Tab-separated table of C-alpha atoms and ligand atoms in Angstrom:
chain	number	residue	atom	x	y	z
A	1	UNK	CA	-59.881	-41.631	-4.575
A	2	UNK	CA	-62.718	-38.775	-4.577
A	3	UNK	CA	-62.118	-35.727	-2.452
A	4	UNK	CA	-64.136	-32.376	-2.035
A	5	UNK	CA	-62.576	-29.353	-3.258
A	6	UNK	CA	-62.725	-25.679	-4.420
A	7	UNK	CA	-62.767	-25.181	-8.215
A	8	UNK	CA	-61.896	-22.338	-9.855
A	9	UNK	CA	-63.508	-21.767	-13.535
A	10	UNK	CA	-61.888	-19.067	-15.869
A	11	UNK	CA	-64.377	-15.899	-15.640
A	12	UNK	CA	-65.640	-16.788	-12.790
A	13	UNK	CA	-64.702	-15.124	-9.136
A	14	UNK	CA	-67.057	-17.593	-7.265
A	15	UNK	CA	-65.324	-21.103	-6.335
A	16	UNK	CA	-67.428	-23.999	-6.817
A	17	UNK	CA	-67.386	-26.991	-4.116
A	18	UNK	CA	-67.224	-30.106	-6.126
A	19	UNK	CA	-66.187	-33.404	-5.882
A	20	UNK	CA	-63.027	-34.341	-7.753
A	21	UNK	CA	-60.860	-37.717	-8.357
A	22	UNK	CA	-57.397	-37.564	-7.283
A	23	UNK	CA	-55.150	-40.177	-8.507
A	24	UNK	CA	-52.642	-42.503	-6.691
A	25	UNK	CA	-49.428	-41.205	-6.080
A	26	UNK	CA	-46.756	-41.600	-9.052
A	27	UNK	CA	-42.883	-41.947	-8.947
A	28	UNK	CA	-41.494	-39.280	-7.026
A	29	UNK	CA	-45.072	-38.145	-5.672
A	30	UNK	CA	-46.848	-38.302	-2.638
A	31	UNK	CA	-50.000	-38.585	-1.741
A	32	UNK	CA	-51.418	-35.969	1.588
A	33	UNK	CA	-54.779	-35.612	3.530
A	34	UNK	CA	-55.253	-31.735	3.814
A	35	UNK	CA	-55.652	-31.077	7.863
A	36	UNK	CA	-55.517	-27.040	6.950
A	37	UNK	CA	-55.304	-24.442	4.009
A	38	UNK	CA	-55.193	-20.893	4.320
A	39	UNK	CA	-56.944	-18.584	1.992
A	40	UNK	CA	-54.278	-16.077	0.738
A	41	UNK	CA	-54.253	-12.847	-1.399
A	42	UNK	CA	-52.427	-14.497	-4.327
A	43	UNK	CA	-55.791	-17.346	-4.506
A	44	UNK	CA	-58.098	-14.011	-4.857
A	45	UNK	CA	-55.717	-12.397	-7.415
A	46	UNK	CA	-56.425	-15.789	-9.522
A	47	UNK	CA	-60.271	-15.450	-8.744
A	48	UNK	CA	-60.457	-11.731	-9.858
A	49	UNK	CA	-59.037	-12.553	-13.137
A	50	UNK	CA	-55.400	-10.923	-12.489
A	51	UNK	CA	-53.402	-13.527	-13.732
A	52	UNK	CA	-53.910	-16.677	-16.415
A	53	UNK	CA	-53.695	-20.083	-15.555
A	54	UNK	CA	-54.741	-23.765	-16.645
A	55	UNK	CA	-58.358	-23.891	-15.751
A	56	UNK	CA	-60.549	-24.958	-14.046
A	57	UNK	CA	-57.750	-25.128	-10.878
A	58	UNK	CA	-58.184	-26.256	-7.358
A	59	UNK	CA	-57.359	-23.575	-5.666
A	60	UNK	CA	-55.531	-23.089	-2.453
A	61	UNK	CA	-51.265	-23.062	-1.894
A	62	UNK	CA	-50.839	-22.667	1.767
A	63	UNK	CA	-51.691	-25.933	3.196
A	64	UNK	CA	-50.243	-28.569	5.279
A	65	UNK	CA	-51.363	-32.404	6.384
A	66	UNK	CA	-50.233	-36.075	6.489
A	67	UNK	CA	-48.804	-38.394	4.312
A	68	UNK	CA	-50.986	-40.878	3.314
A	69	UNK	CA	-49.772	-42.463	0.704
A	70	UNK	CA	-45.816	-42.315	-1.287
A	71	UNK	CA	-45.417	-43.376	-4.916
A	72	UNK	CA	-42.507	-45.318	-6.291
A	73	UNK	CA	-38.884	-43.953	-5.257
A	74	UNK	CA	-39.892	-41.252	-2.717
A	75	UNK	CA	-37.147	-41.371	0.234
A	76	UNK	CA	-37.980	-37.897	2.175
A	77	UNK	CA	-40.981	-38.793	3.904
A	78	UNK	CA	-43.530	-41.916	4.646
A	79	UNK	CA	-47.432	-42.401	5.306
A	80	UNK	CA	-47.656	-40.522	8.708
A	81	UNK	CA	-45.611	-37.919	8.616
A	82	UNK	CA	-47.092	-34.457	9.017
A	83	UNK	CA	-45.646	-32.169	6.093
A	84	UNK	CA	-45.927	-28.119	4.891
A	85	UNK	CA	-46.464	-28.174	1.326
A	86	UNK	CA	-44.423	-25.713	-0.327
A	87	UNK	CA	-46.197	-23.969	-3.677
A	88	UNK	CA	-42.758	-23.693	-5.628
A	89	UNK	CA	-41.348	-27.540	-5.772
A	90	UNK	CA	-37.844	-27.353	-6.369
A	91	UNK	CA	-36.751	-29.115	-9.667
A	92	UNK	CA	-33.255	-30.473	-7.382
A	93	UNK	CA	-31.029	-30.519	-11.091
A	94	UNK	CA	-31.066	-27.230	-11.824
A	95	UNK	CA	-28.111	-24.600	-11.622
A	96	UNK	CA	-30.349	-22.471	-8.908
A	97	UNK	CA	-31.418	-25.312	-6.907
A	98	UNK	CA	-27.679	-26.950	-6.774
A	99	UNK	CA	-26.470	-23.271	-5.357
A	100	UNK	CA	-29.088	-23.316	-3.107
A	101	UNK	CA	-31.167	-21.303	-4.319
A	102	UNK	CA	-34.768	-23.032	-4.633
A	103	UNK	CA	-36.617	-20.078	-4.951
A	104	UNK	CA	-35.676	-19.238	-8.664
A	105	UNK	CA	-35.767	-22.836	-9.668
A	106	UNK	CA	-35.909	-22.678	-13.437
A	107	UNK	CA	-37.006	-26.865	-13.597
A	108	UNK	CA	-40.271	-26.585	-11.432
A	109	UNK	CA	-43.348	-26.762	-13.187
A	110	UNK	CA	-45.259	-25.592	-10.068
A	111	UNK	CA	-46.449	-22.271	-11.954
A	112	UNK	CA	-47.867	-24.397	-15.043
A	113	UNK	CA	-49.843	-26.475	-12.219
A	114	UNK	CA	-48.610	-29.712	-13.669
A	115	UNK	CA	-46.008	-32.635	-11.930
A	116	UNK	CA	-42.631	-32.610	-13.040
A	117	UNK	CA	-43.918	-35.592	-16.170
A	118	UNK	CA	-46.159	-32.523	-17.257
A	119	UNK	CA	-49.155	-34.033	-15.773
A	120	UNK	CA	-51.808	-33.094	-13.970
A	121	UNK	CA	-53.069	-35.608	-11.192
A	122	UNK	CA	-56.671	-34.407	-10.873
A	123	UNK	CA	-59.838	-34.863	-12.617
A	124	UNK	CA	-63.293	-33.386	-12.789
A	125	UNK	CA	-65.741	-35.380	-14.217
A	126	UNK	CA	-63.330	-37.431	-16.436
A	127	UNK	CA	-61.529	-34.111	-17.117
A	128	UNK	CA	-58.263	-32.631	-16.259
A	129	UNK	CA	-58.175	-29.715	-13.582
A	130	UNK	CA	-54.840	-28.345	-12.467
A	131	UNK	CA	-53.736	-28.127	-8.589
A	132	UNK	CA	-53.034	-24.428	-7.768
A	133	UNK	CA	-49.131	-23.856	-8.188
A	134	UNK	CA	-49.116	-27.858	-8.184
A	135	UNK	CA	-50.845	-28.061	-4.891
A	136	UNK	CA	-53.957	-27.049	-4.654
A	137	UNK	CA	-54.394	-26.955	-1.088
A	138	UNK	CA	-58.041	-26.392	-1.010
A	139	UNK	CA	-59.104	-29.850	-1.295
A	140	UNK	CA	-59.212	-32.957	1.213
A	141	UNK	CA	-56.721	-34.418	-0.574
A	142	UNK	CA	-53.462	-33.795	-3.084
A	143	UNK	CA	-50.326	-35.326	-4.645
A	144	UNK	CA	-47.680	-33.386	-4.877
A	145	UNK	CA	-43.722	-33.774	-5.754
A	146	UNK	CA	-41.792	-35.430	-2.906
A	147	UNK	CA	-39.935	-31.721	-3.273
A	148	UNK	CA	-42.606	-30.318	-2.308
A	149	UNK	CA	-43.960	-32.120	1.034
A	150	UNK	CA	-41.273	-31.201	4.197
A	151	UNK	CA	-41.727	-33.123	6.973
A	152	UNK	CA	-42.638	-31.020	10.230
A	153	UNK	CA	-42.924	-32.146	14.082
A	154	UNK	CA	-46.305	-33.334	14.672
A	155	UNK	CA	-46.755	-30.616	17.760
A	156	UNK	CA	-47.248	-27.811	15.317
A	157	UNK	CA	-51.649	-28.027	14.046
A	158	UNK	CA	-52.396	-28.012	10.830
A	159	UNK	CA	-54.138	-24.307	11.119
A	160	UNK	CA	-50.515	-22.937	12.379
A	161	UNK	CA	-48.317	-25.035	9.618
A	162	UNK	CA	-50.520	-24.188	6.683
A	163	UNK	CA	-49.919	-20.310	7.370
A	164	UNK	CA	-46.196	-21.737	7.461
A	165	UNK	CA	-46.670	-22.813	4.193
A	166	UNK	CA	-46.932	-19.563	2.299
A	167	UNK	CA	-47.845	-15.938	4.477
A	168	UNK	CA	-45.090	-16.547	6.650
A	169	UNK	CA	-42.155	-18.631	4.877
A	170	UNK	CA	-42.582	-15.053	2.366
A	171	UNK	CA	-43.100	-12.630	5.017
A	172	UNK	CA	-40.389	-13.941	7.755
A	173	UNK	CA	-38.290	-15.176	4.814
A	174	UNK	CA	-38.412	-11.487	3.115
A	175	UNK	CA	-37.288	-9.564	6.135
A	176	UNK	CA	-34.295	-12.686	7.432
A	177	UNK	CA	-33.426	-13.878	3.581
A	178	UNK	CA	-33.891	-10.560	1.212
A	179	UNK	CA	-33.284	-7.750	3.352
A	180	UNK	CA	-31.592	-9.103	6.116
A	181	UNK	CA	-32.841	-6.620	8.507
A	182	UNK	CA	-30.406	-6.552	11.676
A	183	UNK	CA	-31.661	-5.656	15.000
A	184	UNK	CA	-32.097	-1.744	15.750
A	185	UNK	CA	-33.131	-0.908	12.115
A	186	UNK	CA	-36.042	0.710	10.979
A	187	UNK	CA	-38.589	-0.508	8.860
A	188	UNK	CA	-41.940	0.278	7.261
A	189	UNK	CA	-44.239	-2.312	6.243
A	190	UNK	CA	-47.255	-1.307	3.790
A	191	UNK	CA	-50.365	-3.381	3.884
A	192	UNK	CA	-50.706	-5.438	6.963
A	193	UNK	CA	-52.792	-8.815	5.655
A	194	UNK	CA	-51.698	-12.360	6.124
A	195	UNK	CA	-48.448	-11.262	4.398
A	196	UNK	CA	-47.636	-7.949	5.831
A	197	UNK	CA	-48.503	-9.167	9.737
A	198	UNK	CA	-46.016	-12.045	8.502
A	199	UNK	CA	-43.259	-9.656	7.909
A	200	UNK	CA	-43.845	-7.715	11.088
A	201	UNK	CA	-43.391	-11.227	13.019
A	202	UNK	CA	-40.020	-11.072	11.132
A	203	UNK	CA	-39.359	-7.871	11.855
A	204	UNK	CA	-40.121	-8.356	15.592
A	205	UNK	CA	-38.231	-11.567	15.626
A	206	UNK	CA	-35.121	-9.513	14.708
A	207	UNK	CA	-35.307	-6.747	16.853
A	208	UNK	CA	-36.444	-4.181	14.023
A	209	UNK	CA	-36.760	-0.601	15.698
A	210	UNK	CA	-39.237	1.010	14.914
A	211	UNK	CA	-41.316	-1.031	12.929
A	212	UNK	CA	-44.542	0.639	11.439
A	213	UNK	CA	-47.305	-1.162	9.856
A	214	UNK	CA	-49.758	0.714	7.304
A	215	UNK	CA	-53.120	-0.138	6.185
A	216	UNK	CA	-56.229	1.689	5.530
A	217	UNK	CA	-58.096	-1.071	8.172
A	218	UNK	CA	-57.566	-0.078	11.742
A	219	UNK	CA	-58.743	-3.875	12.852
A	220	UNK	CA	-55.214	-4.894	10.898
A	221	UNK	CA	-53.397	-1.890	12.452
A	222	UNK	CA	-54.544	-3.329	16.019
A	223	UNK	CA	-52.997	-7.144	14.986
A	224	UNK	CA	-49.743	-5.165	13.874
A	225	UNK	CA	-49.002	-3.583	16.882
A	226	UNK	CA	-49.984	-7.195	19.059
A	227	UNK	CA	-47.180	-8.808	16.242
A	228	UNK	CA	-44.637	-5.896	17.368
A	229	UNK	CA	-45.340	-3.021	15.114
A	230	UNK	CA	-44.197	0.108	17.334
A	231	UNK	CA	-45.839	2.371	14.961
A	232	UNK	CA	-49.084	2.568	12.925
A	233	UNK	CA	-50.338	4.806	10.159
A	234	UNK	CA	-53.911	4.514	8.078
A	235	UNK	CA	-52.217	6.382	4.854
A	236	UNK	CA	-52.726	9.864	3.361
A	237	UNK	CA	-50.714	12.381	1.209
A	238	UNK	CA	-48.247	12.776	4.012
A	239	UNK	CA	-47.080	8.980	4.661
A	240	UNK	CA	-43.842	10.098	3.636
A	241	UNK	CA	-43.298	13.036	5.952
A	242	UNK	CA	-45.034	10.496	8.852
A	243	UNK	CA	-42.753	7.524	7.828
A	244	UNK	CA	-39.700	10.699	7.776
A	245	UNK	CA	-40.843	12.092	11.033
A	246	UNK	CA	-41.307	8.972	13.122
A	247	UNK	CA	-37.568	7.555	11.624
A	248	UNK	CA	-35.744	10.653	11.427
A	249	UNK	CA	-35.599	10.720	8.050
A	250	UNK	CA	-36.671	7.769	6.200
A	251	UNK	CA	-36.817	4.177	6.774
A	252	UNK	CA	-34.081	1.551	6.257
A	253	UNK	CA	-36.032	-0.483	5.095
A	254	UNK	CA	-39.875	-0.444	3.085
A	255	UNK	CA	-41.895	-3.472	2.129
A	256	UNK	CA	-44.484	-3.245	-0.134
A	257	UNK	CA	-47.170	-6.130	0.746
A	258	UNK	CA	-50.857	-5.323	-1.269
A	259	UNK	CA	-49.556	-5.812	-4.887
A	260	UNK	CA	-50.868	-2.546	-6.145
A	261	UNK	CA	-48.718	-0.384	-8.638
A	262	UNK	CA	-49.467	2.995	-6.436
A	263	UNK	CA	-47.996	1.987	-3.224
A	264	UNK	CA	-44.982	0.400	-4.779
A	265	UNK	CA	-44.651	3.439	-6.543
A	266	UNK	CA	-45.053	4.945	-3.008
A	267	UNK	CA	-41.724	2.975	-1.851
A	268	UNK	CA	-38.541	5.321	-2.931
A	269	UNK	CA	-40.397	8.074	-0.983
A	270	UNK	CA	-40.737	6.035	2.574
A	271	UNK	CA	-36.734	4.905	2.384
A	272	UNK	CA	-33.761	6.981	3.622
A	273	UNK	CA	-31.140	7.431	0.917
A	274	UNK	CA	-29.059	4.429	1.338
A	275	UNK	CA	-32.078	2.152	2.086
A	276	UNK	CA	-33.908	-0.638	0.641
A	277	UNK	CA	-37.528	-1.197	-0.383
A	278	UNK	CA	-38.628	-5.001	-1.102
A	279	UNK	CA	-41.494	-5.854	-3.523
A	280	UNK	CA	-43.500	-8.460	-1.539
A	281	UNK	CA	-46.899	-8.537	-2.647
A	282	UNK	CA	-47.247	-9.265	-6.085
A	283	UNK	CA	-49.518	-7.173	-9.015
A	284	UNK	CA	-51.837	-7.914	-11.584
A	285	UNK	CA	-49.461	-9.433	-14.945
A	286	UNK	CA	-49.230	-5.955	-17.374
A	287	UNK	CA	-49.746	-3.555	-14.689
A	288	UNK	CA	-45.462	-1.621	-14.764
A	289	UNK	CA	-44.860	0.570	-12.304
A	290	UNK	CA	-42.401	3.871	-12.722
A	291	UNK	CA	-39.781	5.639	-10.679
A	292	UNK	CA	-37.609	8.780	-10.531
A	293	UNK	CA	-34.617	6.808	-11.612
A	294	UNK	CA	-32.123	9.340	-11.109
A	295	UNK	CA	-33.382	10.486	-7.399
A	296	UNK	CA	-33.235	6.289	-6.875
A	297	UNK	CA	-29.718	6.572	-8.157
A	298	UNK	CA	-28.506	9.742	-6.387
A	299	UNK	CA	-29.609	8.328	-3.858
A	300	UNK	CA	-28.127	5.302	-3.295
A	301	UNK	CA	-31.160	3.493	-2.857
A	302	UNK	CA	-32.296	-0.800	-3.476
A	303	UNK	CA	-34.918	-2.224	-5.006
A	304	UNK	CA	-35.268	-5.737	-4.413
A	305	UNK	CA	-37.978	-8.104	-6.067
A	306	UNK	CA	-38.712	-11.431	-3.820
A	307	UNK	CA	-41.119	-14.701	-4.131
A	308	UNK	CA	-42.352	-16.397	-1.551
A	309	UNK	CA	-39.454	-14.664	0.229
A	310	UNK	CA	-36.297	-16.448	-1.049
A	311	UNK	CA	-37.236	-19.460	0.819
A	312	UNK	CA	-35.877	-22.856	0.418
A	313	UNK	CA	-38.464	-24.960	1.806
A	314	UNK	CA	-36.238	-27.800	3.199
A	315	UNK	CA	-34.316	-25.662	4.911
A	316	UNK	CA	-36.842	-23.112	5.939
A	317	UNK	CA	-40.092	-24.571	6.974
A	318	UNK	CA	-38.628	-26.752	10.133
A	319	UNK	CA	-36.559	-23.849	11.324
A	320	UNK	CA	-39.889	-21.732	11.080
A	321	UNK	CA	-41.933	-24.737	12.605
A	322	UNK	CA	-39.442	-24.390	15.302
A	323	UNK	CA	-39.495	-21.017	16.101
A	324	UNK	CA	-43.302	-21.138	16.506
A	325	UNK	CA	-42.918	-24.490	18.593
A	326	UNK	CA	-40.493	-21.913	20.833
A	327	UNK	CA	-42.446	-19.336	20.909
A	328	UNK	CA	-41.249	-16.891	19.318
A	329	UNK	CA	-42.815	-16.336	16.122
A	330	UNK	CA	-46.714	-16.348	17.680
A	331	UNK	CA	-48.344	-17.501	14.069
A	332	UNK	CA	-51.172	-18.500	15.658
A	333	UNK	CA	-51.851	-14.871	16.003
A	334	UNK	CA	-52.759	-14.859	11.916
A	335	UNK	CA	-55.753	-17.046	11.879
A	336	UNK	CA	-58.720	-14.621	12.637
A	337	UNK	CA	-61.065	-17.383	11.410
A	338	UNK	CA	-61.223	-21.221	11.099
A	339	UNK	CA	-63.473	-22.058	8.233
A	340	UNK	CA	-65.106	-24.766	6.575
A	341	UNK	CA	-64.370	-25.831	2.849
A	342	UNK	CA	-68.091	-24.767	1.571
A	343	UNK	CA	-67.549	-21.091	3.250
A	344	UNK	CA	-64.578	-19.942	1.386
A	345	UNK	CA	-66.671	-17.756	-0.680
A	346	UNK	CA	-67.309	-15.554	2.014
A	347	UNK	CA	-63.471	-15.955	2.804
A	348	UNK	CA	-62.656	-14.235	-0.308
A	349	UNK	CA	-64.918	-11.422	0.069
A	350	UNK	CA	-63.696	-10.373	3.763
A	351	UNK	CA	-60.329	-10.271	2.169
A	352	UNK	CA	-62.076	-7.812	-0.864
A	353	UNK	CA	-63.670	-5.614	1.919
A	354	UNK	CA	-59.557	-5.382	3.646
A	355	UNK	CA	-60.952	-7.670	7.225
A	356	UNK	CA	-59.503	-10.717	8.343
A	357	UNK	CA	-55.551	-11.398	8.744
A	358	UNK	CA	-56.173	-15.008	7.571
A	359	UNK	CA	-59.069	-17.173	7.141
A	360	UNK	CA	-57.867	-20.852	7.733
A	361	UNK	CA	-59.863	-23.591	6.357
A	362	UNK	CA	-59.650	-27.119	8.343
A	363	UNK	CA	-60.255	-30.515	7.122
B	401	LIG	N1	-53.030	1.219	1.516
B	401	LIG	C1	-52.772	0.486	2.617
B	401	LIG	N2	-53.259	-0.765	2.815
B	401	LIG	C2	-54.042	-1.288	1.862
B	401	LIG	C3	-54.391	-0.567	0.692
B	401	LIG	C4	-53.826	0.744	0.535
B	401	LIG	N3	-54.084	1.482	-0.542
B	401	LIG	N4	-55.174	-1.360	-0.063
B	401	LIG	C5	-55.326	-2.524	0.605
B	401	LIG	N5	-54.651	-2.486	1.772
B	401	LIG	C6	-54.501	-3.549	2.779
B	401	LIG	C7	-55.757	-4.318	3.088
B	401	LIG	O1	-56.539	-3.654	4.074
B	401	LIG	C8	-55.192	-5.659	3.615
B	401	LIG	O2	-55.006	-5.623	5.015
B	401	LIG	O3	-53.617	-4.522	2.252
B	401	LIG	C9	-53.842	-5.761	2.921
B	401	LIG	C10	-53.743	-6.895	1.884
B	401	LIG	O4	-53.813	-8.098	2.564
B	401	LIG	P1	-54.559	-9.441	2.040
B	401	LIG	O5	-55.672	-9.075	1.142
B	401	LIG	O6	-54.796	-10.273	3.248
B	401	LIG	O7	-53.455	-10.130	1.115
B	401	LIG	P2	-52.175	-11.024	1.529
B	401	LIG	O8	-52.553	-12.446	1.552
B	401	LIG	O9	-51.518	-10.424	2.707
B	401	LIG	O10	-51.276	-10.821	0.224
B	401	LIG	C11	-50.752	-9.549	-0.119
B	401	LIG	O11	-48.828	-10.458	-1.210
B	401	LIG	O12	-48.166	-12.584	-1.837
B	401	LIG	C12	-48.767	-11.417	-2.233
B	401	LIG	O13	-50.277	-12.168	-3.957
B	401	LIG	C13	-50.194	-11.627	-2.653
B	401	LIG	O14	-50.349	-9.552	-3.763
B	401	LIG	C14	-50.715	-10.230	-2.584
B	401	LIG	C15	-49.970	-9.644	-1.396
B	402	LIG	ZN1	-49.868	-17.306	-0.711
């Protein structure tokens, strides 16, 4: 089977559209026809050289489609079925996933882009390529681990259940699995892209009070406050004092969604003594940040690390699905622009120059 997709070579930051083989669907795999993928800040961290992978990749993570196709064994879903793929396949054996905790599986293989065997099922002219974080959503088609495929109702698009897929399983996730955010608490959220308008929909789906949003684009500060932010700041030297003024006294909780060392330096400073503050977005590899660890200890204060928001797909996607089918977690809202495959380029740099929430490309 041939499909089109985006391919990432090492060096470069431009994506290349080309036409790939994708193999048929082996034990324990299944075979799905891309209907969306979104185009997320953790794709353009690969593209700008941030972190090392196999190459050349097929990019993309945040996609959903149908089930074309199962391989030999598969049991959780058939050819049909509309499914979120999930960028972290659970490995199901080992000690995390058995205590239900999928999200620091230590079996999957999704980060070394290969299938559990160690494989990789794509090909570029006769030569490997590796699927982005084993899914490599930005492509017609893909075959992923049966893990890795949930099955959704097929009232929720494609566009809507790709975003499901990654911005919003880690932003909603964060705020309902990490912090645990109760209604009436206050929260700051830093960076408001597809991830940080994610975890104000969390944050609004809890009954947060106040929750303020903070990014240097004012088009992102107007999304937050349609999502529920009560609040919004375009940061200077005195985001603290703002943060301070606007909570009396600090926030209870801070969430750190660019991936850049300086504002999740910036975190201790935005909490109340007592609270928590939640790396979300993720930096460059080598790039350590540093604290006032006593003033964190006197303090009383959290740091938390999360991925993709402590989600366990299985679990999480169809209760997500469902909340959008209800209406109360408007994802929709995210997609400020359906693309097509060939214009991701431009995708990428709208993200570079801070606009769009979430370009969406459909199949
Ligand atoms: N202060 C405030 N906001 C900033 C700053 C800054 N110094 N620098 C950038 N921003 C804003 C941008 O304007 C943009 O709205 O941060 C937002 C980043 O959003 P996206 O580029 O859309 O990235 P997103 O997909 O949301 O991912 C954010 O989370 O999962 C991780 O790897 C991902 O590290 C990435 C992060
Ligand atoms: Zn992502």
């Amino acid at each position: 089977m041939r499909a089109q997709a985006a391919v990432h070579f090492e060096g470069s930051s431009e994506l290349q559209i080309r036409e790939i083989e994708v193999a048929e669907p082996g034990p324990g795999t299944v075979l799905v026809k891309l209907g969306a993928s979104g185009v997320c800040g953790s794709d353009r961290h690969v593209l700008d050289g941030d972190w090392q992978l196999p190459s050349p990749t097929v990019m993309g993570h945040e996609g959903a489609g149908e089930v074309v196709a199962i391989g030999e064994g598969v049991i959780d879903v058939e050819p049909g079925d509309h499914v979120i793929l999930s960028w972290f396949y659970p490995c199901r054996r080992c000690t995390a996933c058995l205590s239900g905790r999928a999200y620091v599986c230590t079996g999957s293989r999704s980060e070394e882009c290969v299938l559990p065997d160690g494989t990789t099922p794509l090909a570029l002219d006769g030569e490997p390529v590796y699927p982005y974080l084993t899914a490599g959503t930005m492509s017609e088609y893909a075959v992923v681990p049966e893990s890795a495929a949930i099955k959704v109702p097929k009232e929720v698009p494609y566009d809507v259940a790709s975003l499901i897929g990654c911005s919003i399983a880690t932003g909603v996730g964060t705020v309902v699995n990490d912090a645990e955010v109760d209604a009436g608490e206050s929260a700051v959220v830093v960076g408001a892209g597809g991830v940080g308008l994610s975890i104000i929909m969390g944050l609004q789906l809890v009954g947060a009070n106040p929750i303020i949003a903070v990014d240097l684009n004012e088009d992102k500060l107007s999304a937050a406050r349609e999502l529920g932010a009560t609040h919004t700041i375009v940061p200077g030297p005195d985001l603290a004092a703002q943060v301070a003024e606007i909570t009396g006294g600090g926030a209870e909780y801070a969430f750190e969604a660019i991936g850049r060392v300086q504002t999740i330096e910036s975190l201790p400073g935005l909490i109340a003594p007592g609270g928590t503050a939640i790396i979300v977005g993720l930096p460059p590899a080598d790039a350590p940040v540093s604290f006032d660890a006593l003033a964190l200890a006197e303090t009383g204060k959290r740091l938390l690390g999360t991925n993709y928001g402590s989600t366990v797909p299985g679990r999480d996607f169809p209760k997500l699905a469902a909340l959008y089918l209800a209406g109360r977690l408007p994802v929709d809202k995210l997609i400020s622009e359906r693309i097509q495959l060939s214009e991701v380029n431009e995708a990428f740099d709208a993200m570079r120059r801070g606009e769009r929430a979430r370009s969406v490309i459909v199949f």
